[in-house]
Amino acid sequence: MKSHHWVISDAEGLPEHPAIIQAAELLKQGEVIAFPTETVYGLGANALSEEAVSKIFAAKGRPSDNPLIIHLHDPSELTQIVSEVPAIAEQLLAAFAPGPLTLILPSNQRVAANATAGLSTVAVRFPDHPVARALLKRCGLPLAAPSANRSGKPSPTEARHVIEDLDGRIAGILDAGSSGVGVESTVLDLTATPPVILRPGGISRDELEAVIGEVVTDPALADENAAPRSPGMKYRHYAPDAPLWIVNGNSIVDIQERIVAEAKQHLLEGKRVGILTTTEGKAYYIDQLNNSDSLIIEVCGSRHNLPSVANQLYDRLRRFNDLDVHTIFAEAFPLTGIGTAIMNRLNKAAGGRHIGL
Ligand code: TXA
Ligand code: MG
């Protein structure tokens, strides 16, 4: 199949933009469309149609036991797909919708069974991106939409990442430049008391607690052996092709000294080494390690601005694939604010490989 490529360079004229009209029409016909959200690019299809949803799983190569997030335009539409809206959900939506928060609620079973992988609950979110909102409004359908990457690859934060993974496998791609946050939404299970964070993301635990009081984190996020409650969390994700090690330490100096020691060893053995650092770290590595073709340093935002790290993380992980490195060393980040989501994704990319813990 030939995928449409539409570029929307200006939010002006949405939702009457010809690209939105065409994409919405294809969604209504049961096709699959990639579109930008404020977190990452999503791969959308009519959530009420089993046949349309099955095309998402096929295009991504996604395991069928991993349920999808349903995207809606407005909280008033929630009762179309959930059987109950608890007061706590209302409070959260008033504070964070539209935005990078996904709520797990009891399903009224109207969403196609393959979208929820047969569960009695459904994941819902209201994306805060003008193109996503225009598309939802124009097609008037709940859209099931996982991240628009091939399963196992880092999530796409640019349309070119989607093209890399899915061109020719889907009906179209709406390109509106970089997505904003860079990591996916926070997934919060409201069917448990207190609510449980199943996936850390764009909204931090502190922000949630400021609105609804106690929130706990799924123990499976910390313990490799615990059974995850969010089916998607059990899969190796976001993975670059080369093994990635997270390097920890008591301070950033400590972390960087360890990375230099590791990198020296690998370079001596004639291997190509990748280092994931921030704008603050690059000069130190160049100074300590000879700047040869075998040393690939990728800079990911600023350590003093963790949202900037989140924003670039997946793009930098993808770059290492193109650069053919043998091993990657990544600096650990503090677990504050969006740092929790950054470390969760790095952990998955590392498949649990840590140095200095
Ligand atoms: O930011 C985002 O959330 C992006 C954009 C496109 O909206 N979407 C996204 O979708 O990250 P996906 O499919 O890559 O991740 C969905 C996560 C998975 O971990 C899945 O297991 C979990 O949500 N999930 C979906 N339905 C669930 C349910 N009923 N109960 C528990 N977890 C659920
Ligand atoms: Mg995903």
mmCIF file of C-alpha atoms and ligand atoms in Angstrom:
data_model
loop_
_atom_site.group_PDB
_atom_site.id
_atom_site.type_symbol
_atom_site.label_atom_id
_atom_site.label_comp_id
_atom_site.label_asym_id
_atom_site.label_seq_id
_atom_site.Cartn_x
_atom_site.Cartn_y
_atom_site.Cartn_z
ATOM 1 C CA MET A 1 0.000 0.000 0.000
ATOM 2 C CA LYS A 2 1.173 3.535 -0.721
ATOM 3 C CA SER A 3 0.985 5.706 2.414
ATOM 4 C CA HIS A 4 -0.222 9.312 2.081
ATOM 5 C CA HIS A 5 2.227 11.855 3.517
ATOM 6 C CA TRP A 6 0.552 15.073 4.619
ATOM 7 C CA VAL A 7 2.535 17.955 6.094
ATOM 8 C CA ILE A 8 0.707 20.387 8.376
ATOM 9 C CA SER A 9 3.029 23.278 9.080
ATOM 10 C CA ASP A 10 0.529 25.559 10.742
ATOM 11 C CA ALA A 11 -2.312 24.927 13.187
ATOM 12 C CA GLU A 12 -4.254 27.623 11.319
ATOM 13 C CA GLY A 13 -7.308 26.305 9.505
ATOM 14 C CA LEU A 14 -7.671 23.137 11.579
ATOM 15 C CA PRO A 15 -9.925 21.117 11.638
ATOM 16 C CA GLU A 16 -10.943 22.110 8.068
ATOM 17 C CA HIS A 17 -7.437 21.468 6.714
ATOM 18 C CA PRO A 18 -7.666 19.262 3.573
ATOM 19 C CA ALA A 19 -5.208 16.750 5.102
ATOM 20 C CA ILE A 20 -7.395 16.376 8.205
ATOM 21 C CA ILE A 21 -10.516 15.947 6.070
ATOM 22 C CA GLN A 22 -8.848 13.244 3.975
ATOM 23 C CA ALA A 23 -7.306 11.439 6.960
ATOM 24 C CA ALA A 24 -10.625 11.515 8.881
ATOM 25 C CA GLU A 25 -12.392 10.059 5.836
ATOM 26 C CA LEU A 26 -9.899 7.178 5.658
ATOM 27 C CA LEU A 27 -10.364 6.513 9.400
ATOM 28 C CA LYS A 28 -14.121 6.317 8.864
ATOM 29 C CA GLN A 29 -13.474 3.783 6.095
ATOM 30 C CA GLY A 30 -11.577 1.584 8.578
ATOM 31 C CA GLU A 31 -8.025 2.568 7.609
ATOM 32 C CA VAL A 32 -5.055 3.261 9.898
ATOM 33 C CA ILE A 33 -3.510 6.758 10.139
ATOM 34 C CA ALA A 34 -0.418 7.971 12.041
ATOM 35 C CA PHE A 35 -0.799 11.367 13.713
ATOM 36 C CA PRO A 36 1.164 13.554 16.134
ATOM 37 C CA THR A 37 0.163 13.855 19.782
ATOM 38 C CA GLU A 38 1.800 15.955 22.501
ATOM 39 C CA THR A 39 3.663 12.838 23.758
ATOM 40 C CA VAL A 40 4.686 10.699 20.751
ATOM 41 C CA TYR A 41 3.166 9.926 17.331
ATOM 42 C CA GLY A 42 0.160 7.594 17.521
ATOM 43 C CA LEU A 43 -1.212 5.023 15.083
ATOM 44 C CA GLY A 44 -4.970 5.471 15.044
ATOM 45 C CA ALA A 45 -7.946 3.404 13.895
ATOM 46 C CA ASN A 46 -11.681 3.321 14.660
ATOM 47 C CA ALA A 47 -11.815 1.796 18.161
ATOM 48 C CA LEU A 48 -15.353 0.507 17.567
ATOM 49 C CA SER A 49 -14.316 -1.694 14.642
ATOM 50 C CA GLU A 50 -12.525 -4.967 15.261
ATOM 51 C CA GLU A 51 -11.389 -5.060 11.653
ATOM 52 C CA ALA A 52 -9.897 -1.545 11.746
ATOM 53 C CA VAL A 53 -8.133 -2.247 15.064
ATOM 54 C CA SER A 54 -6.669 -5.499 13.722
ATOM 55 C CA LYS A 55 -4.833 -3.425 11.080
ATOM 56 C CA ILE A 56 -2.986 -1.587 13.868
ATOM 57 C CA PHE A 57 -1.699 -4.854 15.356
ATOM 58 C CA ALA A 58 -0.674 -6.071 11.903
ATOM 59 C CA ALA A 59 1.156 -2.854 10.938
ATOM 60 C CA LYS A 60 3.075 -2.698 14.236
ATOM 61 C CA GLY A 61 3.716 -6.417 14.635
ATOM 62 C CA ARG A 62 2.207 -5.963 18.105
ATOM 63 C CA PRO A 63 1.304 -8.962 20.326
ATOM 64 C CA SER A 64 -2.491 -9.282 20.529
ATOM 65 C CA ASP A 65 -2.516 -9.502 24.352
ATOM 66 C CA ASN A 66 -1.274 -5.898 24.661
ATOM 67 C CA PRO A 67 -4.306 -3.549 24.817
ATOM 68 C CA LEU A 68 -4.461 -0.106 23.192
ATOM 69 C CA ILE A 69 -5.216 3.360 24.536
ATOM 70 C CA ILE A 70 -8.489 4.877 23.260
ATOM 71 C CA HIS A 71 -8.226 8.563 22.331
ATOM 72 C CA LEU A 72 -11.206 10.892 22.667
ATOM 73 C CA HIS A 73 -11.697 14.558 21.832
ATOM 74 C CA ASP A 74 -13.560 15.636 24.932
ATOM 75 C CA PRO A 75 -14.252 14.287 28.459
ATOM 76 C CA SER A 76 -17.996 14.567 27.758
ATOM 77 C CA GLU A 77 -17.562 11.597 25.365
ATOM 78 C CA LEU A 78 -16.209 9.327 28.105
ATOM 79 C CA THR A 79 -19.535 7.597 28.753
ATOM 80 C CA GLN A 80 -19.489 6.337 25.142
ATOM 81 C CA ILE A 81 -16.851 3.772 26.153
ATOM 82 C CA VAL A 82 -16.737 3.452 29.966
ATOM 83 C CA SER A 83 -19.473 2.098 32.262
ATOM 84 C CA GLU A 84 -18.674 4.363 35.188
ATOM 85 C CA VAL A 85 -16.918 7.703 35.737
ATOM 86 C CA PRO A 86 -15.765 7.888 39.376
ATOM 87 C CA ALA A 87 -15.472 11.307 41.046
ATOM 88 C CA ILE A 88 -11.701 10.940 41.140
ATOM 89 C CA ALA A 89 -11.672 10.655 37.318
ATOM 90 C CA GLU A 90 -13.632 13.901 37.058
ATOM 91 C CA GLN A 91 -11.087 15.650 39.269
ATOM 92 C CA LEU A 92 -8.178 14.340 37.208
ATOM 93 C CA LEU A 93 -9.788 15.296 33.924
ATOM 94 C CA ALA A 94 -10.536 18.794 35.195
ATOM 95 C CA ALA A 95 -6.841 19.148 36.067
ATOM 96 C CA PHE A 96 -5.092 17.299 33.222
ATOM 97 C CA ALA A 97 -7.382 16.884 30.189
ATOM 98 C CA PRO A 98 -6.416 17.357 27.502
ATOM 99 C CA GLY A 99 -2.917 16.166 28.381
ATOM 100 C CA PRO A 100 -0.467 13.263 28.785
ATOM 101 C CA LEU A 101 -2.565 11.196 31.214
ATOM 102 C CA THR A 102 -4.264 7.849 30.455
ATOM 103 C CA LEU A 103 -6.947 6.542 32.810
ATOM 104 C CA ILE A 104 -7.882 2.877 33.216
ATOM 105 C CA LEU A 105 -11.638 2.638 33.811
ATOM 106 C CA PRO A 106 -14.315 -0.092 33.610
ATOM 107 C CA SER A 107 -15.275 -0.656 29.969
ATOM 108 C CA ASN A 108 -18.880 -0.692 28.786
ATOM 109 C CA GLN A 109 -17.698 -3.209 26.157
ATOM 110 C CA ARG A 110 -18.528 -0.959 23.210
ATOM 111 C CA VAL A 111 -14.887 -0.711 22.170
ATOM 112 C CA ALA A 112 -13.811 -3.583 19.910
ATOM 113 C CA ALA A 113 -12.659 -6.568 21.980
ATOM 114 C CA ASN A 114 -9.239 -6.687 20.302
ATOM 115 C CA ALA A 115 -8.571 -3.035 21.281
ATOM 116 C CA THR A 116 -8.790 -3.929 24.983
ATOM 117 C CA ALA A 117 -7.273 -7.405 24.477
ATOM 118 C CA GLY A 118 -10.499 -8.781 25.954
ATOM 119 C CA LEU A 119 -10.063 -6.994 29.331
ATOM 120 C CA SER A 120 -13.033 -5.647 31.318
ATOM 121 C CA THR A 121 -11.241 -2.292 31.597
ATOM 122 C CA VAL A 122 -10.354 0.311 28.994
ATOM 123 C CA ALA A 123 -7.499 2.855 28.776
ATOM 124 C CA VAL A 124 -8.639 6.374 27.767
ATOM 125 C CA ARG A 125 -6.845 9.598 27.054
ATOM 126 C CA PHE A 126 -7.487 13.077 25.619
ATOM 127 C CA PRO A 127 -4.447 14.144 23.613
ATOM 128 C CA ASP A 128 -3.404 17.781 23.745
ATOM 129 C CA HIS A 129 -2.104 18.382 20.230
ATOM 130 C CA PRO A 130 -3.976 20.577 17.729
ATOM 131 C CA VAL A 131 -3.626 18.005 14.931
ATOM 132 C CA ALA A 132 -4.743 15.063 17.109
ATOM 133 C CA ARG A 133 -7.667 17.112 18.386
ATOM 134 C CA ALA A 134 -8.695 18.244 14.905
ATOM 135 C CA LEU A 135 -8.562 14.671 13.632
ATOM 136 C CA LEU A 136 -10.634 13.326 16.545
ATOM 137 C CA LYS A 137 -13.175 16.080 16.107
ATOM 138 C CA ARG A 138 -13.439 15.674 12.357
ATOM 139 C CA CYS A 139 -13.830 11.872 12.333
ATOM 140 C CA GLY A 140 -16.095 11.821 15.406
ATOM 141 C CA LEU A 141 -14.819 8.372 16.406
ATOM 142 C CA PRO A 142 -12.947 7.083 19.441
ATOM 143 C CA LEU A 143 -9.499 6.225 18.076
ATOM 144 C CA ALA A 144 -7.485 3.291 19.367
ATOM 145 C CA ALA A 145 -3.887 4.474 19.068
ATOM 146 C CA PRO A 146 -0.661 2.932 20.303
ATOM 147 C CA SER A 147 2.653 4.610 19.563
ATOM 148 C CA ALA A 148 3.320 4.576 15.798
ATOM 149 C CA ASN A 149 6.486 2.456 15.847
ATOM 150 C CA ARG A 150 7.140 -1.147 14.916
ATOM 151 C CA SER A 151 6.817 -3.167 18.138
ATOM 152 C CA GLY A 152 10.075 -3.137 20.120
ATOM 153 C CA LYS A 153 11.454 0.051 18.487
ATOM 154 C CA PRO A 154 11.713 3.383 20.312
ATOM 155 C CA SER A 155 8.448 5.351 20.062
ATOM 156 C CA PRO A 156 8.352 7.942 17.250
ATOM 157 C CA THR A 157 8.715 11.618 18.152
ATOM 158 C CA GLU A 158 9.130 12.805 14.534
ATOM 159 C CA ALA A 159 7.173 11.876 11.395
ATOM 160 C CA ARG A 160 10.405 10.534 9.856
ATOM 161 C CA HIS A 161 10.565 7.906 12.643
ATOM 162 C CA VAL A 162 7.059 6.761 11.640
ATOM 163 C CA ILE A 163 8.073 6.679 7.981
ATOM 164 C CA GLU A 164 11.164 4.618 8.877
ATOM 165 C CA ASP A 165 9.021 2.008 10.631
ATOM 166 C CA LEU A 166 5.636 1.993 8.900
ATOM 167 C CA ASP A 167 5.772 3.572 5.439
ATOM 168 C CA GLY A 168 3.803 1.401 3.019
ATOM 169 C CA ARG A 169 2.099 -0.482 5.857
ATOM 170 C CA ILE A 170 -0.539 2.174 6.738
ATOM 171 C CA ALA A 171 -2.929 4.470 4.844
ATOM 172 C CA GLY A 172 -1.293 7.764 5.819
ATOM 173 C CA ILE A 173 0.971 9.846 8.025
ATOM 174 C CA LEU A 174 0.131 13.347 9.275
ATOM 175 C CA ASP A 175 3.421 15.195 9.787
ATOM 176 C CA ALA A 176 3.339 18.203 12.114
ATOM 177 C CA GLY A 177 6.972 18.229 13.250
ATOM 178 C CA SER A 178 8.252 17.078 16.644
ATOM 179 C CA SER A 179 5.852 15.777 19.250
ATOM 180 C CA GLY A 180 6.226 17.691 22.499
ATOM 181 C CA VAL A 181 6.816 15.715 25.707
ATOM 182 C CA GLY A 182 8.788 12.964 23.975
ATOM 183 C CA VAL A 183 7.789 10.089 26.294
ATOM 184 C CA GLU A 184 4.337 8.537 26.454
ATOM 185 C CA SER A 185 1.444 9.428 28.751
ATOM 186 C CA THR A 186 1.270 8.363 32.390
ATOM 187 C CA VAL A 187 -1.020 5.315 32.688
ATOM 188 C CA LEU A 188 -3.069 5.452 35.909
ATOM 189 C CA ASP A 189 -5.338 2.588 37.006
ATOM 190 C CA LEU A 190 -8.449 4.031 38.636
ATOM 191 C CA THR A 191 -10.058 0.620 39.183
ATOM 192 C CA ALA A 192 -7.760 0.150 42.202
ATOM 193 C CA THR A 193 -7.773 2.081 45.519
ATOM 194 C CA PRO A 194 -5.491 3.954 45.884
ATOM 195 C CA PRO A 195 -4.927 4.489 42.138
ATOM 196 C CA VAL A 196 -1.864 2.779 40.675
ATOM 197 C CA ILE A 197 0.639 4.200 38.190
ATOM 198 C CA LEU A 198 1.142 1.394 35.666
ATOM 199 C CA ARG A 199 3.476 3.446 33.465
ATOM 200 C CA PRO A 200 5.244 6.684 34.494
ATOM 201 C CA GLY A 201 4.946 9.387 31.845
ATOM 202 C CA GLY A 202 4.219 13.010 31.046
ATOM 203 C CA ILE A 203 2.385 13.723 34.337
ATOM 204 C CA SER A 204 4.410 12.984 37.482
ATOM 205 C CA ARG A 205 3.221 11.207 40.604
ATOM 206 C CA ASP A 206 3.583 14.461 42.584
ATOM 207 C CA GLU A 207 1.327 16.280 40.141
ATOM 208 C CA LEU A 208 -1.308 13.531 40.452
ATOM 209 C CA GLU A 209 -1.091 13.460 44.251
ATOM 210 C CA ALA A 210 -1.576 17.222 44.418
ATOM 211 C CA VAL A 211 -5.027 16.674 42.898
ATOM 212 C CA ILE A 212 -6.279 13.327 44.269
ATOM 213 C CA GLY A 213 -4.093 12.436 47.251
ATOM 214 C CA GLU A 214 -2.331 9.095 47.570
ATOM 215 C CA VAL A 215 -1.190 7.375 44.386
ATOM 216 C CA VAL A 216 0.991 4.254 44.390
ATOM 217 C CA THR A 217 3.411 2.914 41.799
ATOM 218 C CA ASP A 218 2.976 -0.603 40.380
ATOM 219 C CA PRO A 219 5.615 -2.717 42.199
ATOM 220 C CA ALA A 220 6.325 -4.433 38.864
ATOM 221 C CA LEU A 221 7.951 -1.181 37.685
ATOM 222 C CA ALA A 222 10.749 -1.692 40.214
ATOM 223 C CA ASP A 223 10.837 -5.491 40.449
ATOM 224 C CA GLU A 224 11.799 -7.478 37.359
ATOM 225 C CA ASN A 225 10.084 -10.582 38.760
ATOM 226 C CA ALA A 226 6.715 -9.129 39.752
ATOM 227 C CA ALA A 227 3.830 -9.670 37.328
ATOM 228 C CA PRO A 228 2.965 -6.377 35.608
ATOM 229 C CA ARG A 229 -0.664 -5.216 35.720
ATOM 230 C CA SER A 230 -0.294 -3.305 32.472
ATOM 231 C CA PRO A 231 0.226 -5.983 29.834
ATOM 232 C CA GLY A 232 2.440 -3.723 27.732
ATOM 233 C CA MET A 233 5.034 -3.346 30.467
ATOM 234 C CA LYS A 234 6.259 -6.917 30.161
ATOM 235 C CA TYR A 235 7.653 -6.506 26.671
ATOM 236 C CA ARG A 236 11.192 -5.356 25.915
ATOM 237 C CA HIS A 237 10.648 -1.918 24.494
ATOM 238 C CA TYR A 238 12.336 1.109 23.083
ATOM 239 C CA ALA A 239 15.372 -1.013 22.431
ATOM 240 C CA PRO A 240 18.322 0.089 20.318
ATOM 241 C CA ASP A 241 20.050 -2.741 18.413
ATOM 242 C CA ALA A 242 23.282 -2.598 20.491
ATOM 243 C CA PRO A 243 23.287 -3.509 24.210
ATOM 244 C CA LEU A 244 22.790 -0.422 26.363
ATOM 245 C CA TRP A 245 24.158 -0.104 29.914
ATOM 246 C CA ILE A 246 22.847 2.483 32.369
ATOM 247 C CA VAL A 247 25.714 3.871 34.430
ATOM 248 C CA ASN A 248 24.857 4.973 37.963
ATOM 249 C CA GLY A 249 26.871 6.799 40.624
ATOM 250 C CA ASN A 250 26.771 9.091 43.640
ATOM 251 C CA SER A 251 27.231 12.165 41.500
ATOM 252 C CA ILE A 252 27.438 13.046 37.834
ATOM 253 C CA VAL A 253 31.244 13.215 38.142
ATOM 254 C CA ASP A 254 31.218 9.691 39.512
ATOM 255 C CA ILE A 255 28.977 8.503 36.657
ATOM 256 C CA GLN A 256 31.143 10.124 34.005
ATOM 257 C CA GLU A 257 34.389 8.693 35.440
ATOM 258 C CA ARG A 258 32.848 5.215 35.319
ATOM 259 C CA ILE A 259 31.727 5.669 31.733
ATOM 260 C CA VAL A 260 35.217 6.808 30.735
ATOM 261 C CA ALA A 261 36.758 3.703 32.362
ATOM 262 C CA GLU A 262 34.295 1.388 30.589
ATOM 263 C CA ALA A 263 34.625 3.156 27.259
ATOM 264 C CA LYS A 264 38.453 3.055 27.379
ATOM 265 C CA GLN A 265 38.342 -0.701 27.801
ATOM 266 C CA HIS A 266 35.994 -1.185 24.857
ATOM 267 C CA LEU A 267 37.924 1.206 22.612
ATOM 268 C CA LEU A 268 41.150 -0.688 23.417
ATOM 269 C CA GLU A 269 39.444 -3.864 22.235
ATOM 270 C CA GLY A 270 38.720 -2.092 18.949
ATOM 271 C CA LYS A 271 34.968 -1.768 19.502
ATOM 272 C CA ARG A 272 32.763 1.176 18.545
ATOM 273 C CA VAL A 273 31.319 2.753 21.684
ATOM 274 C CA GLY A 274 28.235 4.949 22.053
ATOM 275 C CA ILE A 275 27.769 7.365 24.953
ATOM 276 C CA LEU A 276 24.435 8.993 25.804
ATOM 277 C CA THR A 277 25.048 12.233 27.687
ATOM 278 C CA THR A 278 23.709 15.800 27.886
ATOM 279 C CA THR A 279 25.028 19.155 26.639
ATOM 280 C CA GLU A 280 26.961 19.447 29.903
ATOM 281 C CA GLY A 281 28.844 16.152 29.445
ATOM 282 C CA LYS A 282 30.108 16.050 25.861
ATOM 283 C CA ALA A 283 33.313 18.065 26.300
ATOM 284 C CA TYR A 284 34.460 15.911 29.216
ATOM 285 C CA TYR A 285 34.263 12.674 27.195
ATOM 286 C CA ILE A 286 36.039 14.220 24.219
ATOM 287 C CA ASP A 287 38.745 15.436 26.561
ATOM 288 C CA GLN A 288 39.172 12.074 28.328
ATOM 289 C CA LEU A 289 38.781 9.716 25.368
ATOM 290 C CA ASN A 290 40.463 10.323 22.039
ATOM 291 C CA ASN A 291 37.856 11.614 19.670
ATOM 292 C CA SER A 292 38.128 8.833 17.109
ATOM 293 C CA ASP A 293 35.624 7.363 14.647
ATOM 294 C CA SER A 294 35.018 4.610 17.178
ATOM 295 C CA LEU A 295 33.540 6.991 19.731
ATOM 296 C CA ILE A 296 29.944 8.117 19.131
ATOM 297 C CA ILE A 297 28.659 10.713 21.593
ATOM 298 C CA GLU A 298 24.959 11.569 21.451
ATOM 299 C CA VAL A 299 23.742 14.598 23.361
ATOM 300 C CA CYS A 300 20.227 14.396 24.770
ATOM 301 C CA GLY A 301 18.965 17.693 26.191
ATOM 302 C CA SER A 302 20.315 19.336 29.333
ATOM 303 C CA ARG A 303 20.707 17.735 32.750
ATOM 304 C CA HIS A 304 19.328 20.971 34.250
ATOM 305 C CA ASN A 305 16.156 20.591 32.187
ATOM 306 C CA LEU A 306 14.834 17.012 32.356
ATOM 307 C CA PRO A 307 11.886 17.733 30.010
ATOM 308 C CA SER A 308 14.474 18.516 27.312
ATOM 309 C CA VAL A 309 16.024 15.067 27.908
ATOM 310 C CA ALA A 310 12.595 13.375 27.632
ATOM 311 C CA ASN A 311 11.942 15.307 24.439
ATOM 312 C CA GLN A 312 15.037 13.957 22.639
ATOM 313 C CA LEU A 313 15.494 10.531 24.244
ATOM 314 C CA TYR A 314 13.842 8.301 21.625
ATOM 315 C CA ASP A 315 15.424 10.142 18.723
ATOM 316 C CA ARG A 316 18.906 9.630 20.221
ATOM 317 C CA LEU A 317 18.232 5.941 20.875
ATOM 318 C CA ARG A 318 17.219 5.559 17.228
ATOM 319 C CA ARG A 319 20.359 7.351 16.065
ATOM 320 C CA PHE A 320 22.604 4.757 17.696
ATOM 321 C CA ASN A 321 21.013 2.145 15.413
ATOM 322 C CA ASP A 322 22.047 4.102 12.333
ATOM 323 C CA LEU A 323 25.579 4.518 13.663
ATOM 324 C CA ASP A 324 26.327 0.839 14.188
ATOM 325 C CA VAL A 325 27.857 0.833 17.685
ATOM 326 C CA HIS A 326 28.898 -2.265 19.640
ATOM 327 C CA THR A 327 27.887 -1.075 23.128
ATOM 328 C CA ILE A 328 26.133 2.030 24.495
ATOM 329 C CA PHE A 329 26.708 3.622 27.916
ATOM 330 C CA ALA A 330 23.983 5.981 29.162
ATOM 331 C CA GLU A 331 24.235 8.354 32.113
ATOM 332 C CA ALA A 332 21.549 7.727 34.768
ATOM 333 C CA PHE A 333 19.120 10.568 35.532
ATOM 334 C CA PRO A 334 17.571 11.616 38.864
ATOM 335 C CA LEU A 335 14.119 10.194 39.669
ATOM 336 C CA THR A 336 12.465 13.576 40.016
ATOM 337 C CA GLY A 337 9.511 14.825 37.934
ATOM 338 C CA ILE A 338 9.734 13.419 34.422
ATOM 339 C CA GLY A 339 13.069 11.787 35.406
ATOM 340 C CA THR A 340 11.016 8.775 36.579
ATOM 341 C CA ALA A 341 9.618 8.302 33.070
ATOM 342 C CA ILE A 342 13.056 8.846 31.481
ATOM 343 C CA MET A 343 14.644 6.187 33.718
ATOM 344 C CA ASN A 344 11.724 3.790 33.129
ATOM 345 C CA ARG A 345 12.273 3.997 29.346
ATOM 346 C CA LEU A 346 16.070 3.795 29.670
ATOM 347 C CA ASN A 347 15.658 0.712 31.879
ATOM 348 C CA LYS A 348 13.570 -0.942 29.212
ATOM 349 C CA ALA A 349 16.068 -0.013 26.516
ATOM 350 C CA ALA A 350 18.797 -1.499 28.727
ATOM 351 C CA GLY A 351 16.808 -4.666 29.434
ATOM 352 C CA GLY A 352 17.870 -4.210 33.092
ATOM 353 C CA ARG A 353 21.643 -3.788 32.419
ATOM 354 C CA HIS A 354 23.131 -1.504 35.069
ATOM 355 C CA ILE A 355 26.637 -0.523 36.126
ATOM 356 C CA GLY A 356 27.313 1.009 39.534
ATOM 357 C CA LEU A 357 24.023 0.209 41.263
HETATM 358 O O1 TXA B 1 1.322 8.851 25.055
HETATM 359 C C1 TXA B 1 0.719 7.797 24.798
HETATM 360 O O2 TXA B 1 0.053 7.198 25.644
HETATM 361 C C2 TXA B 1 0.829 7.260 23.371
HETATM 362 C C3 TXA B 1 0.147 8.251 22.426
HETATM 363 C C4 TXA B 1 0.109 7.756 21.012
HETATM 364 O O3 TXA B 1 -1.138 8.541 22.900
HETATM 365 N N1 TXA B 1 0.251 5.948 23.262
HETATM 366 C C5 TXA B 1 0.856 4.848 23.770
HETATM 367 O O4 TXA B 1 0.203 3.665 23.522
HETATM 368 O O5 TXA B 1 1.900 4.890 24.396
HETATM 369 P P1 TXA B 1 0.879 2.225 23.678
HETATM 370 O O6 TXA B 1 -0.077 1.282 23.057
HETATM 371 O O7 TXA B 1 2.256 2.261 23.102
HETATM 372 O O8 TXA B 1 0.893 1.963 25.223
HETATM 373 C C6 TXA B 1 -0.307 1.646 25.901
HETATM 374 C C7 TXA B 1 -0.013 1.164 27.297
HETATM 375 C C8 TXA B 1 0.533 -0.246 27.277
HETATM 376 O O9 TXA B 1 1.527 -0.374 28.288
HETATM 377 C C9 TXA B 1 -0.723 -1.072 27.606
HETATM 378 O O10 TXA B 1 -0.424 -2.338 28.163
HETATM 379 C C10 TXA B 1 -1.427 -0.166 28.585
HETATM 380 O O11 TXA B 1 -1.232 1.137 28.060
HETATM 381 N N2 TXA B 1 -2.879 -0.473 28.649
HETATM 382 C C11 TXA B 1 -3.798 -0.293 27.681
HETATM 383 N N3 TXA B 1 -5.022 -0.708 28.102
HETATM 384 C C12 TXA B 1 -4.873 -1.147 29.368
HETATM 385 C C13 TXA B 1 -5.755 -1.689 30.355
HETATM 386 N N4 TXA B 1 -7.044 -1.862 30.111
HETATM 387 N N5 TXA B 1 -5.233 -2.031 31.553
HETATM 388 C C14 TXA B 1 -3.915 -1.842 31.815
HETATM 389 N N6 TXA B 1 -3.027 -1.327 30.927
HETATM 390 C C15 TXA B 1 -3.489 -0.988 29.728
HETATM 391 MG MG MG B 2 4.278 1.945 22.588
#
